[in-house]
Short mmCIF file of C-alpha atoms and ligand atoms in Angstrom, two decimals:
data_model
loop_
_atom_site.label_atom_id
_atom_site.label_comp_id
_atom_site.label_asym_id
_atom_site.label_seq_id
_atom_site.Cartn_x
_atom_site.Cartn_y
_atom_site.Cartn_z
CA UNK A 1 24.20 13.13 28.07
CA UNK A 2 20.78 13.24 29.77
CA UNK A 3 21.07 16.17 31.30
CA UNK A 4 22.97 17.94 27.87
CA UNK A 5 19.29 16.67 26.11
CA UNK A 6 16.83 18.43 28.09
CA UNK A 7 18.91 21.48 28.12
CA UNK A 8 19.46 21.52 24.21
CA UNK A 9 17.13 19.38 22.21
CA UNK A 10 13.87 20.89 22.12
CA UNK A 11 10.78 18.49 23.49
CA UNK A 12 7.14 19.18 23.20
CA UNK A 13 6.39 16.86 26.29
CA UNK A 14 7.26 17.48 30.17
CA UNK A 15 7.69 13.63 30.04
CA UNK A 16 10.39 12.38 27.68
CA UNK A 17 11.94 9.59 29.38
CA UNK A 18 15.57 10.94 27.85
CA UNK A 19 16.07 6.62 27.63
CA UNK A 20 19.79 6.86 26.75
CA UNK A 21 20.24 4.59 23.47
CA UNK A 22 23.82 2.95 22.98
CA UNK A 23 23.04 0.42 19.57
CA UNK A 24 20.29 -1.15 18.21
CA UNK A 25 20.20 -4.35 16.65
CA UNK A 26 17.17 -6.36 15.58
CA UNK A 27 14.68 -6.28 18.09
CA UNK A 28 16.83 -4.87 20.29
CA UNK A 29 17.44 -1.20 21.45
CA UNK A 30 20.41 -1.56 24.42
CA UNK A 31 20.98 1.35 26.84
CA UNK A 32 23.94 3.03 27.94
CA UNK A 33 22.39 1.45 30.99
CA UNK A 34 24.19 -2.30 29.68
CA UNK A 35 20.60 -3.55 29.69
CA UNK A 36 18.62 -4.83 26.47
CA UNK A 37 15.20 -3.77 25.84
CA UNK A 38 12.75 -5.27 23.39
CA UNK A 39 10.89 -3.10 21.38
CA UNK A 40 7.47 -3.57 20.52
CA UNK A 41 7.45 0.14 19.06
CA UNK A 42 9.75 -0.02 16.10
CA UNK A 43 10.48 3.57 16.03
CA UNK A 44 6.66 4.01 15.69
CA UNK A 45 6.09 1.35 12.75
CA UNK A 46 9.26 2.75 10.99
CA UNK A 47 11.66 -0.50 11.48
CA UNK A 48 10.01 -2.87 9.47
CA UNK A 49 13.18 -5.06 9.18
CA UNK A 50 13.81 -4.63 13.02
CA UNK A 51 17.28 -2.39 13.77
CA UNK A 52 20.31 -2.23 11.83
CA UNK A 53 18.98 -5.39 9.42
CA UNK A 54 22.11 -6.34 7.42
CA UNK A 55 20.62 -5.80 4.27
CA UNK A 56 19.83 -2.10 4.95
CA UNK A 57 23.13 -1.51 6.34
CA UNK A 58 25.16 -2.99 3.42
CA UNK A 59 22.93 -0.96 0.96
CA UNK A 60 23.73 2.49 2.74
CA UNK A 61 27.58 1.65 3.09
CA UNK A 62 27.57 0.88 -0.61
CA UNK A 63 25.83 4.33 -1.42
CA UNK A 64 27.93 6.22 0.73
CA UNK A 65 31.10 5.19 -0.91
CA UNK A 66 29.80 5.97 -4.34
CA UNK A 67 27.76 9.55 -3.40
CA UNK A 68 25.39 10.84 -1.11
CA UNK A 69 23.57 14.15 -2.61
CA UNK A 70 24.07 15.34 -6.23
CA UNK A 71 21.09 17.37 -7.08
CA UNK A 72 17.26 18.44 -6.56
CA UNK A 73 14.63 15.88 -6.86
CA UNK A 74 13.95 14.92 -9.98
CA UNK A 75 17.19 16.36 -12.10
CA UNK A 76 19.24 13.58 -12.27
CA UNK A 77 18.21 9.94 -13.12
CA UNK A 78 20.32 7.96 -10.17
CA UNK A 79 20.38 4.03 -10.06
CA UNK A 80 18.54 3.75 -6.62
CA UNK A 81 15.88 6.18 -6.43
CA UNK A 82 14.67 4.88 -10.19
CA UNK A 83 14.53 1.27 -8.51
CA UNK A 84 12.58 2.50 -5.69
CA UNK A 85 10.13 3.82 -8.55
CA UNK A 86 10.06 0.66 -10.41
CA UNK A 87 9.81 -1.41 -7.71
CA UNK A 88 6.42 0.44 -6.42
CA UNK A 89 4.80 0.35 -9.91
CA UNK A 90 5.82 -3.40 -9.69
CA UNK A 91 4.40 -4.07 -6.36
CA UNK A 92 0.82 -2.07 -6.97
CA UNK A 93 -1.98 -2.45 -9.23
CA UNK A 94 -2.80 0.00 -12.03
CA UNK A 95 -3.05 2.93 -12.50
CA UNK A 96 -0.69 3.41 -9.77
CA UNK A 97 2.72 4.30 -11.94
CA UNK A 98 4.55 6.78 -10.75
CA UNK A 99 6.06 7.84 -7.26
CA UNK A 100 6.99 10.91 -6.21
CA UNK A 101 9.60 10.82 -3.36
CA UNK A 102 9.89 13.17 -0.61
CA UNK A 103 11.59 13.51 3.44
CA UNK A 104 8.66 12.66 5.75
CA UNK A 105 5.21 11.64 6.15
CA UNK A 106 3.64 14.48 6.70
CA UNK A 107 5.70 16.18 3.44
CA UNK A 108 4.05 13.33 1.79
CA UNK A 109 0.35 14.22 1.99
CA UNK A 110 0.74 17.64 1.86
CA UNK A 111 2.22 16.66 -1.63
CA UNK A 112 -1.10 14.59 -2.54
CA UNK A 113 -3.15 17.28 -0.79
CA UNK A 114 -1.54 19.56 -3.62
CA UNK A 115 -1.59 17.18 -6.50
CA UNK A 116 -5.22 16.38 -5.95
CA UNK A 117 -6.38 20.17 -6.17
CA UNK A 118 -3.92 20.90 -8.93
CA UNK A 119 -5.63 17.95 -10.78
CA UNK A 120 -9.22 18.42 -10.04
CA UNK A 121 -8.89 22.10 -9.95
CA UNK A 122 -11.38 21.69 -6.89
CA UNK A 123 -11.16 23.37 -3.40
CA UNK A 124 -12.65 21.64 -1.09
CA UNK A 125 -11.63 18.51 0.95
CA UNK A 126 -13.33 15.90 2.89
CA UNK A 127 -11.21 14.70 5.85
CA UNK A 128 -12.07 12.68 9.04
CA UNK A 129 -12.78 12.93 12.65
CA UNK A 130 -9.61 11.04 14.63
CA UNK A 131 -7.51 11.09 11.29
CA UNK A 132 -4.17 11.64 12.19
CA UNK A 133 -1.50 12.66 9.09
CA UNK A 134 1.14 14.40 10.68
CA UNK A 135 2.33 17.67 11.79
CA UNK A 136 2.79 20.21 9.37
CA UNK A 137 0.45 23.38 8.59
CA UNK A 138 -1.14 20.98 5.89
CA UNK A 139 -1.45 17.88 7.53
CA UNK A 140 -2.19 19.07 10.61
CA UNK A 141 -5.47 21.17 8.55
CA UNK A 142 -6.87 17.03 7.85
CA UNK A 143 -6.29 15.73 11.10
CA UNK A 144 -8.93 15.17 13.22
CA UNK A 145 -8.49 16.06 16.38
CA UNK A 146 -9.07 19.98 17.50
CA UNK A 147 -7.33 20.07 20.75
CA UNK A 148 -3.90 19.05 18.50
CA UNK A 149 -4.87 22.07 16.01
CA UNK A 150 -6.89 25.01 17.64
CA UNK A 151 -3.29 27.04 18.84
CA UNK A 152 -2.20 26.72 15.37
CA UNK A 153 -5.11 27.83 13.34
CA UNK A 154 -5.46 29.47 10.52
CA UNK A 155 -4.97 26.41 8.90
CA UNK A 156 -6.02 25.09 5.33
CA UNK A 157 -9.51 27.07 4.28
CA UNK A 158 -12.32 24.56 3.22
CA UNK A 159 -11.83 21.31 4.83
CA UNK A 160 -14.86 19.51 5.92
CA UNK A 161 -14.93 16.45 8.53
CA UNK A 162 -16.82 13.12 8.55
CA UNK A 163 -16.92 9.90 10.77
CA UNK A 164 -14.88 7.29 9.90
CA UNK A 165 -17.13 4.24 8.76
CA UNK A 166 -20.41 6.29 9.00
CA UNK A 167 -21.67 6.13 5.51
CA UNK A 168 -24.49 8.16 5.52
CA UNK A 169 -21.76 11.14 6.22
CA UNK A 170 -20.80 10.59 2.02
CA UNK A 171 -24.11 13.15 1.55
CA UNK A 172 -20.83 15.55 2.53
CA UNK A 173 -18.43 13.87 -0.84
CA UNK A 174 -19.64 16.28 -3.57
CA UNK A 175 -18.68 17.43 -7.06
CA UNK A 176 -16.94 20.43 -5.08
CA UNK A 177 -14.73 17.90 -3.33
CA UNK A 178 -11.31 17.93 -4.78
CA UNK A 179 -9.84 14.72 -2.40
CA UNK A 180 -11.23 12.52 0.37
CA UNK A 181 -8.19 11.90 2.40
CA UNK A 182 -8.22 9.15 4.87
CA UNK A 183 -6.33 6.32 6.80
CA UNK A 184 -6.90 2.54 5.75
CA UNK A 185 -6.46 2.13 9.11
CA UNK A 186 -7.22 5.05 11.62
CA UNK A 187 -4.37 4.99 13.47
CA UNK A 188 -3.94 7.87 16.34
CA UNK A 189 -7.36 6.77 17.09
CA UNK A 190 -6.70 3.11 18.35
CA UNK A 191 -6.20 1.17 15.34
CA UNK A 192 -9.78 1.62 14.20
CA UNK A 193 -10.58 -0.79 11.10
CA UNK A 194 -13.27 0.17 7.90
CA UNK A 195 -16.26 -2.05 8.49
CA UNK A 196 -17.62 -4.41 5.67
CA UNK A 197 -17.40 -2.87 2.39
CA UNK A 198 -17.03 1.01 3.54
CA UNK A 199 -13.75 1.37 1.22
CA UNK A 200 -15.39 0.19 -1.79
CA UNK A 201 -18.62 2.40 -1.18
CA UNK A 202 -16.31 5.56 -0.08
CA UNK A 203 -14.68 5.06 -3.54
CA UNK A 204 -17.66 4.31 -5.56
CA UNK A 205 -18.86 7.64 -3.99
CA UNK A 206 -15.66 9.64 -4.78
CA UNK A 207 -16.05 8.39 -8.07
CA UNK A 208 -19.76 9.44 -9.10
CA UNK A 209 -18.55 13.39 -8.03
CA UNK A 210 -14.73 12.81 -9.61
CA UNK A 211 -13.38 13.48 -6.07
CA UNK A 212 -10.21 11.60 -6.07
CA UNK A 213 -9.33 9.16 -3.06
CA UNK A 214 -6.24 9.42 -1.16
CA UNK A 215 -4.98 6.78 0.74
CA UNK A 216 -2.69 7.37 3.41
CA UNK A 217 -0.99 4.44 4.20
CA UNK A 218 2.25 5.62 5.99
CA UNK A 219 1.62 3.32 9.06
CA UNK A 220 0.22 -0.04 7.51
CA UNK A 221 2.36 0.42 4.60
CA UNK A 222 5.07 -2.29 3.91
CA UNK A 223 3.69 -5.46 5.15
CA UNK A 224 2.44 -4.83 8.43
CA UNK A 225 -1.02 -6.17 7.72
CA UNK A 226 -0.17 -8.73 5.79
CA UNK A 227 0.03 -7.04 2.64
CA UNK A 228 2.21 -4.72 1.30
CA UNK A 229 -0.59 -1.95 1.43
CA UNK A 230 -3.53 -2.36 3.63
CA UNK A 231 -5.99 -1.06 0.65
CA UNK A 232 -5.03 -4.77 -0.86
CA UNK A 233 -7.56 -6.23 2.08
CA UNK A 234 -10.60 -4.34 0.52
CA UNK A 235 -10.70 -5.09 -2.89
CA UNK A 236 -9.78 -0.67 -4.03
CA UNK A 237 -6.97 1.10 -5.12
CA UNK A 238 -7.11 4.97 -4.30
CA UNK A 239 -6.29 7.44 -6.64
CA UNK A 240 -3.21 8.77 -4.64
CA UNK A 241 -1.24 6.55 -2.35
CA UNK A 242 0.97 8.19 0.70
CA UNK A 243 3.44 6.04 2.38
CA UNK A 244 6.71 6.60 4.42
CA UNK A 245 7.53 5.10 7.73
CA UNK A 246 8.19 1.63 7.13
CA UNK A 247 9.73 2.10 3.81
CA UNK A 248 12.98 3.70 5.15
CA UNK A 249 14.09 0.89 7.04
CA UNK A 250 15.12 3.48 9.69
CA UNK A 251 15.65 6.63 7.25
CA UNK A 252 13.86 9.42 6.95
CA UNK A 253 11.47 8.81 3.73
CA UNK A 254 8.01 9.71 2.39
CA UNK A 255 5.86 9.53 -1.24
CA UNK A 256 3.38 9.79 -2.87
CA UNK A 257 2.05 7.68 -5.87
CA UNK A 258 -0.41 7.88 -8.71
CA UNK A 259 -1.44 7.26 -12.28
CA UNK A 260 0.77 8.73 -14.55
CA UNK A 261 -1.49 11.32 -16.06
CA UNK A 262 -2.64 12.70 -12.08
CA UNK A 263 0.70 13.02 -11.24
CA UNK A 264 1.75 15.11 -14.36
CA UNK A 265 -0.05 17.50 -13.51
CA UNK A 266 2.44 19.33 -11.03
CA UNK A 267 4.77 19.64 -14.11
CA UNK A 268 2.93 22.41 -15.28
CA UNK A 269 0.94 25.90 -14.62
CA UNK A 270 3.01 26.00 -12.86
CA UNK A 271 5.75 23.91 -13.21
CA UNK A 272 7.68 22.95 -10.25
CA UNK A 273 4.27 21.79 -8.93
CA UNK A 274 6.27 20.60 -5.93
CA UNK A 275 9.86 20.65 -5.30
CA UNK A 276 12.72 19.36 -2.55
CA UNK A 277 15.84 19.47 -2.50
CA UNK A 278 16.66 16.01 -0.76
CA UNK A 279 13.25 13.66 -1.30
CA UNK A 280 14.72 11.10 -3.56
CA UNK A 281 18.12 11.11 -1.83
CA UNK A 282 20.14 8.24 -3.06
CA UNK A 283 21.51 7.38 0.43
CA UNK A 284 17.46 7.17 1.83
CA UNK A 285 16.42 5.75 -1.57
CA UNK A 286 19.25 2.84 -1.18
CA UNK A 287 17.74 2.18 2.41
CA UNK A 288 14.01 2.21 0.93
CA UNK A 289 14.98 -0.26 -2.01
CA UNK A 290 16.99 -2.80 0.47
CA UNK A 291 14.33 -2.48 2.91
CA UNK A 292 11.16 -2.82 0.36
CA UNK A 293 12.87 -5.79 -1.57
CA UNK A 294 13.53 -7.59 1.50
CA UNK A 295 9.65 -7.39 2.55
CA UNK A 296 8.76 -8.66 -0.95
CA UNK A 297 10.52 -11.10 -1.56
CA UNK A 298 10.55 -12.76 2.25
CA UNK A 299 8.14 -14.29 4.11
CA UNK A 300 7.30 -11.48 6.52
CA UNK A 301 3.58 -10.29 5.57
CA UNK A 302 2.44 -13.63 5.53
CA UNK A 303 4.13 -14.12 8.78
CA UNK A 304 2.67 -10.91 10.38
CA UNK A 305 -0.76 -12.28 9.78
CA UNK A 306 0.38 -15.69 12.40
CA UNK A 307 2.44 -13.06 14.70
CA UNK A 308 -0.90 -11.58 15.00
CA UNK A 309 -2.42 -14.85 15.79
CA UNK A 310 0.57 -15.61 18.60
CA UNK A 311 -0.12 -11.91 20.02
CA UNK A 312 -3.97 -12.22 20.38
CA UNK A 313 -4.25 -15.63 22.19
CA UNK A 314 -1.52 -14.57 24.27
CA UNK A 315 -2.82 -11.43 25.04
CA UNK A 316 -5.67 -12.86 27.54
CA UNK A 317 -6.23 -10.77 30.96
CA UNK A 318 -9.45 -9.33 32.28
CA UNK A 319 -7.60 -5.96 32.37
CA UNK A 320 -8.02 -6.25 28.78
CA UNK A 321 -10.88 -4.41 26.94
CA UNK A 322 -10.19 -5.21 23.14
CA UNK A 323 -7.62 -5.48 20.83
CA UNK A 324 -7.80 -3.82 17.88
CA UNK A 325 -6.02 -3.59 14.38
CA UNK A 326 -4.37 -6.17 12.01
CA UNK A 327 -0.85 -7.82 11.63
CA UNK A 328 1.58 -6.39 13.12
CA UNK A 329 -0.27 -3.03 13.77
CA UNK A 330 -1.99 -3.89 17.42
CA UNK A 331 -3.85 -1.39 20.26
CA UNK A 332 -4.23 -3.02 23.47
CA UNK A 333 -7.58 -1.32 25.44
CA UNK A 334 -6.18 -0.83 28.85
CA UNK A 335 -9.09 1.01 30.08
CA UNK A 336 -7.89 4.34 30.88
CA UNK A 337 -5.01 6.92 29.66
CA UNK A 338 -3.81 6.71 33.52
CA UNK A 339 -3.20 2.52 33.55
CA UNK A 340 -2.01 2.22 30.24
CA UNK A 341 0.99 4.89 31.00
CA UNK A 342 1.90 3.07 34.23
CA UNK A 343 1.76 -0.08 32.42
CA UNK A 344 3.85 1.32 29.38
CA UNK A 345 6.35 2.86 32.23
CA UNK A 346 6.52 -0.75 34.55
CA UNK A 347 6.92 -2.87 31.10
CA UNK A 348 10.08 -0.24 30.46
CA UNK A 349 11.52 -1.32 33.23
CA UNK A 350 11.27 -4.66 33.05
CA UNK A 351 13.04 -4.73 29.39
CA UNK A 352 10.40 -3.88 26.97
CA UNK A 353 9.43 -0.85 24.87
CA UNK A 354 5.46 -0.14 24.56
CA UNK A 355 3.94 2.96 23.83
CA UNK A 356 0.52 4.52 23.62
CA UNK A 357 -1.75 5.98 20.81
CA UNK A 358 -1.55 9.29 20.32
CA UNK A 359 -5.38 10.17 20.57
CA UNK A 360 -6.43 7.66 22.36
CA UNK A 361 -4.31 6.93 25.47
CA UNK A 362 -5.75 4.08 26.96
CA UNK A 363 -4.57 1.89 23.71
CA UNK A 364 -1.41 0.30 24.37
CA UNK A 365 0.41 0.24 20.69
CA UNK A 366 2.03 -2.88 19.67
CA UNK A 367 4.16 -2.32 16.78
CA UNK A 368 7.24 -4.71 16.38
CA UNK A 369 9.43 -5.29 13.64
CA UNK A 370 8.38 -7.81 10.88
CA UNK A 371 11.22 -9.68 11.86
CA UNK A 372 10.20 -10.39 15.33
CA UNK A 373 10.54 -14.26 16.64
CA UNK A 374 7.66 -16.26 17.84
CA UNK A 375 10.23 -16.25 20.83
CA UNK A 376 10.59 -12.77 21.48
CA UNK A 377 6.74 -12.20 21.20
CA UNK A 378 6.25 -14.83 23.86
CA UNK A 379 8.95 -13.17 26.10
CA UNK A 380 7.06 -9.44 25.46
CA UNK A 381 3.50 -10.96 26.25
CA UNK A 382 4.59 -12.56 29.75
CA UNK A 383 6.12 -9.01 30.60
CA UNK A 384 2.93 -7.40 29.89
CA UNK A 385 0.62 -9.96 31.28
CA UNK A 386 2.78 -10.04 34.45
CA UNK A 387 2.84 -6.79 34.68
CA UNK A 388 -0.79 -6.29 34.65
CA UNK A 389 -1.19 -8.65 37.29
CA UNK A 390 1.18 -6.36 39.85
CA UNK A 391 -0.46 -3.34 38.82
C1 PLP B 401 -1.07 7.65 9.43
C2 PLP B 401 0.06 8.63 9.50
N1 PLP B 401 0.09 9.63 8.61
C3 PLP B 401 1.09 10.53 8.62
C4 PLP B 401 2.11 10.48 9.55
C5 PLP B 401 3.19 11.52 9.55
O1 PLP B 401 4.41 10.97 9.16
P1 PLP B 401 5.77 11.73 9.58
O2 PLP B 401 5.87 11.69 11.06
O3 PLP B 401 6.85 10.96 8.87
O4 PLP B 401 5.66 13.13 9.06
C6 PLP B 401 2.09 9.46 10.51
C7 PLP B 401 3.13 9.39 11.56
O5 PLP B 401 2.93 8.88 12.63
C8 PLP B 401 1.04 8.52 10.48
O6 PLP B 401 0.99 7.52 11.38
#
C-alpha cells in the first residue's frame, strides 16, 4: 500500500512518513505494522473524543441507516444539523445565534471573511503576522506567513498585517476596516497566548471604528483549553466565531456563527450570500452533535485544565526551552527545527505520535484527545523525556 500512496495520492512534502494505519481506537492509532502508537496529535486537534469514541460511532450508524445527503445547505430543516444549531446558541453567550455550517476550516473563514464585508460594506481587513487560517485563496490572503503565500499571489486585495499582542499596531484598526480576523490562540506560530487584557482592548478598538471581530477558534475550539471556546478565558465575545476541527469528532466540519441580524445579511443583494452543497450534512452534523454533547455535558474541559498540569511538571529536561499554550493545546521549545524533527521521528518509533508547528519548527505540538488518561500521559512523557536524553 505504501508504495501504491506515493505513486497516487498527491503530497506536498518529500517527507510523508506513508505510516500505514490499520484502526484507531481511543488514543490509539495501530499500524499494519501490529504495533500501537499513542497519539499526542489527534489528527491535528480534530479528535477531541480520542478515535472511534462510541458515542460518535453510534450517532453516524444511526444517520446512515436513516439518510446521508438530501439537499443543499440550508433547504431542508433535518433533525441533526438543527441540533447542532441549537446546541451552539445554547453553549455561547449573546448575540451569538445563529451558525452557519460548512466542510472545512478554511471554508469556514472565508465564509466570515465574506459575511463581515457583506455586513459592513467595508474593504479592508486587518490580519496578523504568524496567523495561520488555512489553505484556500482566502485564507491563505490572512495568514501570516509570506514564504507559505508569495507562489500563490494575487491573493485577496487590501489586507493589512499587525503583531499579535502589540497594541500600539490598533493605530492600523480604522473605520475602513471591515473585520479584524485573528486566532485566540496563535497557533502555527507556537501556541502564542494574548497577554493581559489585549482581547478586550482589540475589541474595544474594533468597536469605536464598527470593525467587526472575528474569532477563529478552529483549534482551541471544543474544550481544549478548558472551555468550550478559548474567547471564554478573556472576558469578549467576537462578532463572528469560526470553528471546525474538534467539532467533527473525526469528520470533516467547519462554521461560522453570529448574531442573527450579521448573519442575515448573506440572504440578500445578493441572495445566496454563500452556498454548499454538503456543509450541514446530516451524516457530519450527527458526528458534530454526538461529539459536542459529549464535551458538554462530561468532565473533559475541566479535566484538560489538570492534564495540563500532569504534562507541565512532567515535562522537565534542560533540552527544554518553554512550553507554551493552554489545556490540552501544548508547544514544546526544542530549540531548533533540526532536534525537534529527530525527536518527533525517535518518539515515532518508540510508540508515540508528536508532531511539529507548522511555522515554527522547533515547537513540538502536543495535542491529545480530551479523553486521554493520566496513565497514558505519563507513558507519552517518559518516551519523550527518554528520548531526549539519547539524543
Ligand atoms: C487556527 C486554524 N485556522 C484554520 C485552519 C484550517 O482548517 P482546515 O484545515 O479544516 O481547513 C486550521 C487548521 O489547522 C487552524 O489551525
Amino acid at each position: 500500500m505504501k508504495s501504491e500512496f506515493f505513486k497516487y495520492q498527491a503530497q506536498t512534502t518529500a517527507f510523508a512518513s506513508g505510516f500505514e494505519v490499520e484502526k484507531a481506537e481511543g488514543s490509539y492509532i495501530y499500524g499494519k505494522d501490529g504495533r500501537a502508537y499513542l497519539d499526542f496529535v489527534a489528527g491535528v486537534s480534530a479528535n477531541t473524543l480520542g478515535h472511534s469514541h462510541p458515542k460518535v460511532i453510534q450517532a453516524i450508524k444511526e444517520q446512515a441507516d436513516k439518510y446521508l445527503h438530501v439537499m443543499v445547505y440550508g433547504e431542508y430543516a433535518q433533525e441533526k444539523p438543527v441540533a447542532v444549531c441549537k446546541l451552539l446558541a445554547e453553549a455561547t453567550p449573546a448575540p451569538l445565534e445563529v451558525t452557519y455550517l460548512v466542510n472545512s476550516g478554511a471554508e469556514a473563514i472565508d465564509g466570515a471573511l465574506k459575511l463581515a464585508k457583506r455586513y459592513t460594506g467595508r474593504e479592508e481587513i486587518i490580519a496578523f503576522k504568524d496567523a495561520y487560517h488555512g489553505n484556500t485563496h482566502g485564507a491563505l490572503s490572512v495568514a501570516g506567513n509570506e514564504a507559505h503565500k508569495r507562489e500563490f499571489r494575487p491573493l485577496l486585495p487590501m489586507v493589512n498585517f499587525i503583531e499579535f499582542n502589540n497594541r500600539e499596531d490598533f493605530a492600523q484598526i480604522t473605520e475602513k476596516t471591515a473585520c479584524v480576523i485573528v486566532e485566540t490562540i496563535q497557533g502555527a506560530a507556537g501556541f502564542i497566548m494574548p497577554e493581559g487584557d489585549y482581547f478586550q482592548q482589540l475589541k474595544k478598538r474594533c468597536e469605536e471604528v464598527g470593525a467587526l471581530l472575528i474569532l477563529d477558534e478552529i483549534q482551541p475550539g471544543f474544550g481544549r483549553t478548558g472551555k468550550l471556546f478559548a474567547f471564554e478565558h478573556y472576558g469578549i465575545v467576537p462578532d463572528i466565531l469560526v470553528m471546525g476541527k474538534g467539532m467533527g469528532g473525526g469528520v470533516p466540519v467547519g462554521a461560522f456563527m453570529s448574531s442573527k441580524e450579521i448573519m442575515s445579511s448573506l440572504s440578500h443583494s445578493p441572495k445566496l450570500g454563500h452556498i454548499t452543497t454538503f456543509g450541514g450534512n446530516a451524516l457530519i452534523a450527527a458526528s458534530s452533535y454526538a461529539t459536542i454533547s459529549e464535551v458538554l455535558e462530561s468532565n473533559l474541559m475541566a479535566e484538560a485544565l489538570e492534564k495540563e498540569k500532569l504534562f507541565r511538571s512532567l515535562l522537565v529536561d534542560p533540552k527544554i526551552k518553554n512550553i507554551n499554550g493552554k489545556g490540552l493545546m501544548l508547544a514544546v521549545d526544542l530549540g531548533t527545527p533540526e532536534y525537534c524533527l529527530q525527536v518527533a521521528a525517535r518518539c515515532m518509533e518508540k510508540g508515540l505520535i508528536v508532531f511539529w508547528q507548522l511555522y515554527k519548527n522547533n515547537y513540538m505540538r502536543i495535542t491529545p484527545p480530551l479523553t486521554i488518561s493520566p496513565e497514558e500521559i505519563e507513558k507519552g512523557c517518559r518516551i519523550i523525556i527518554d528520548t531526549l536524553n539519547e539524543i
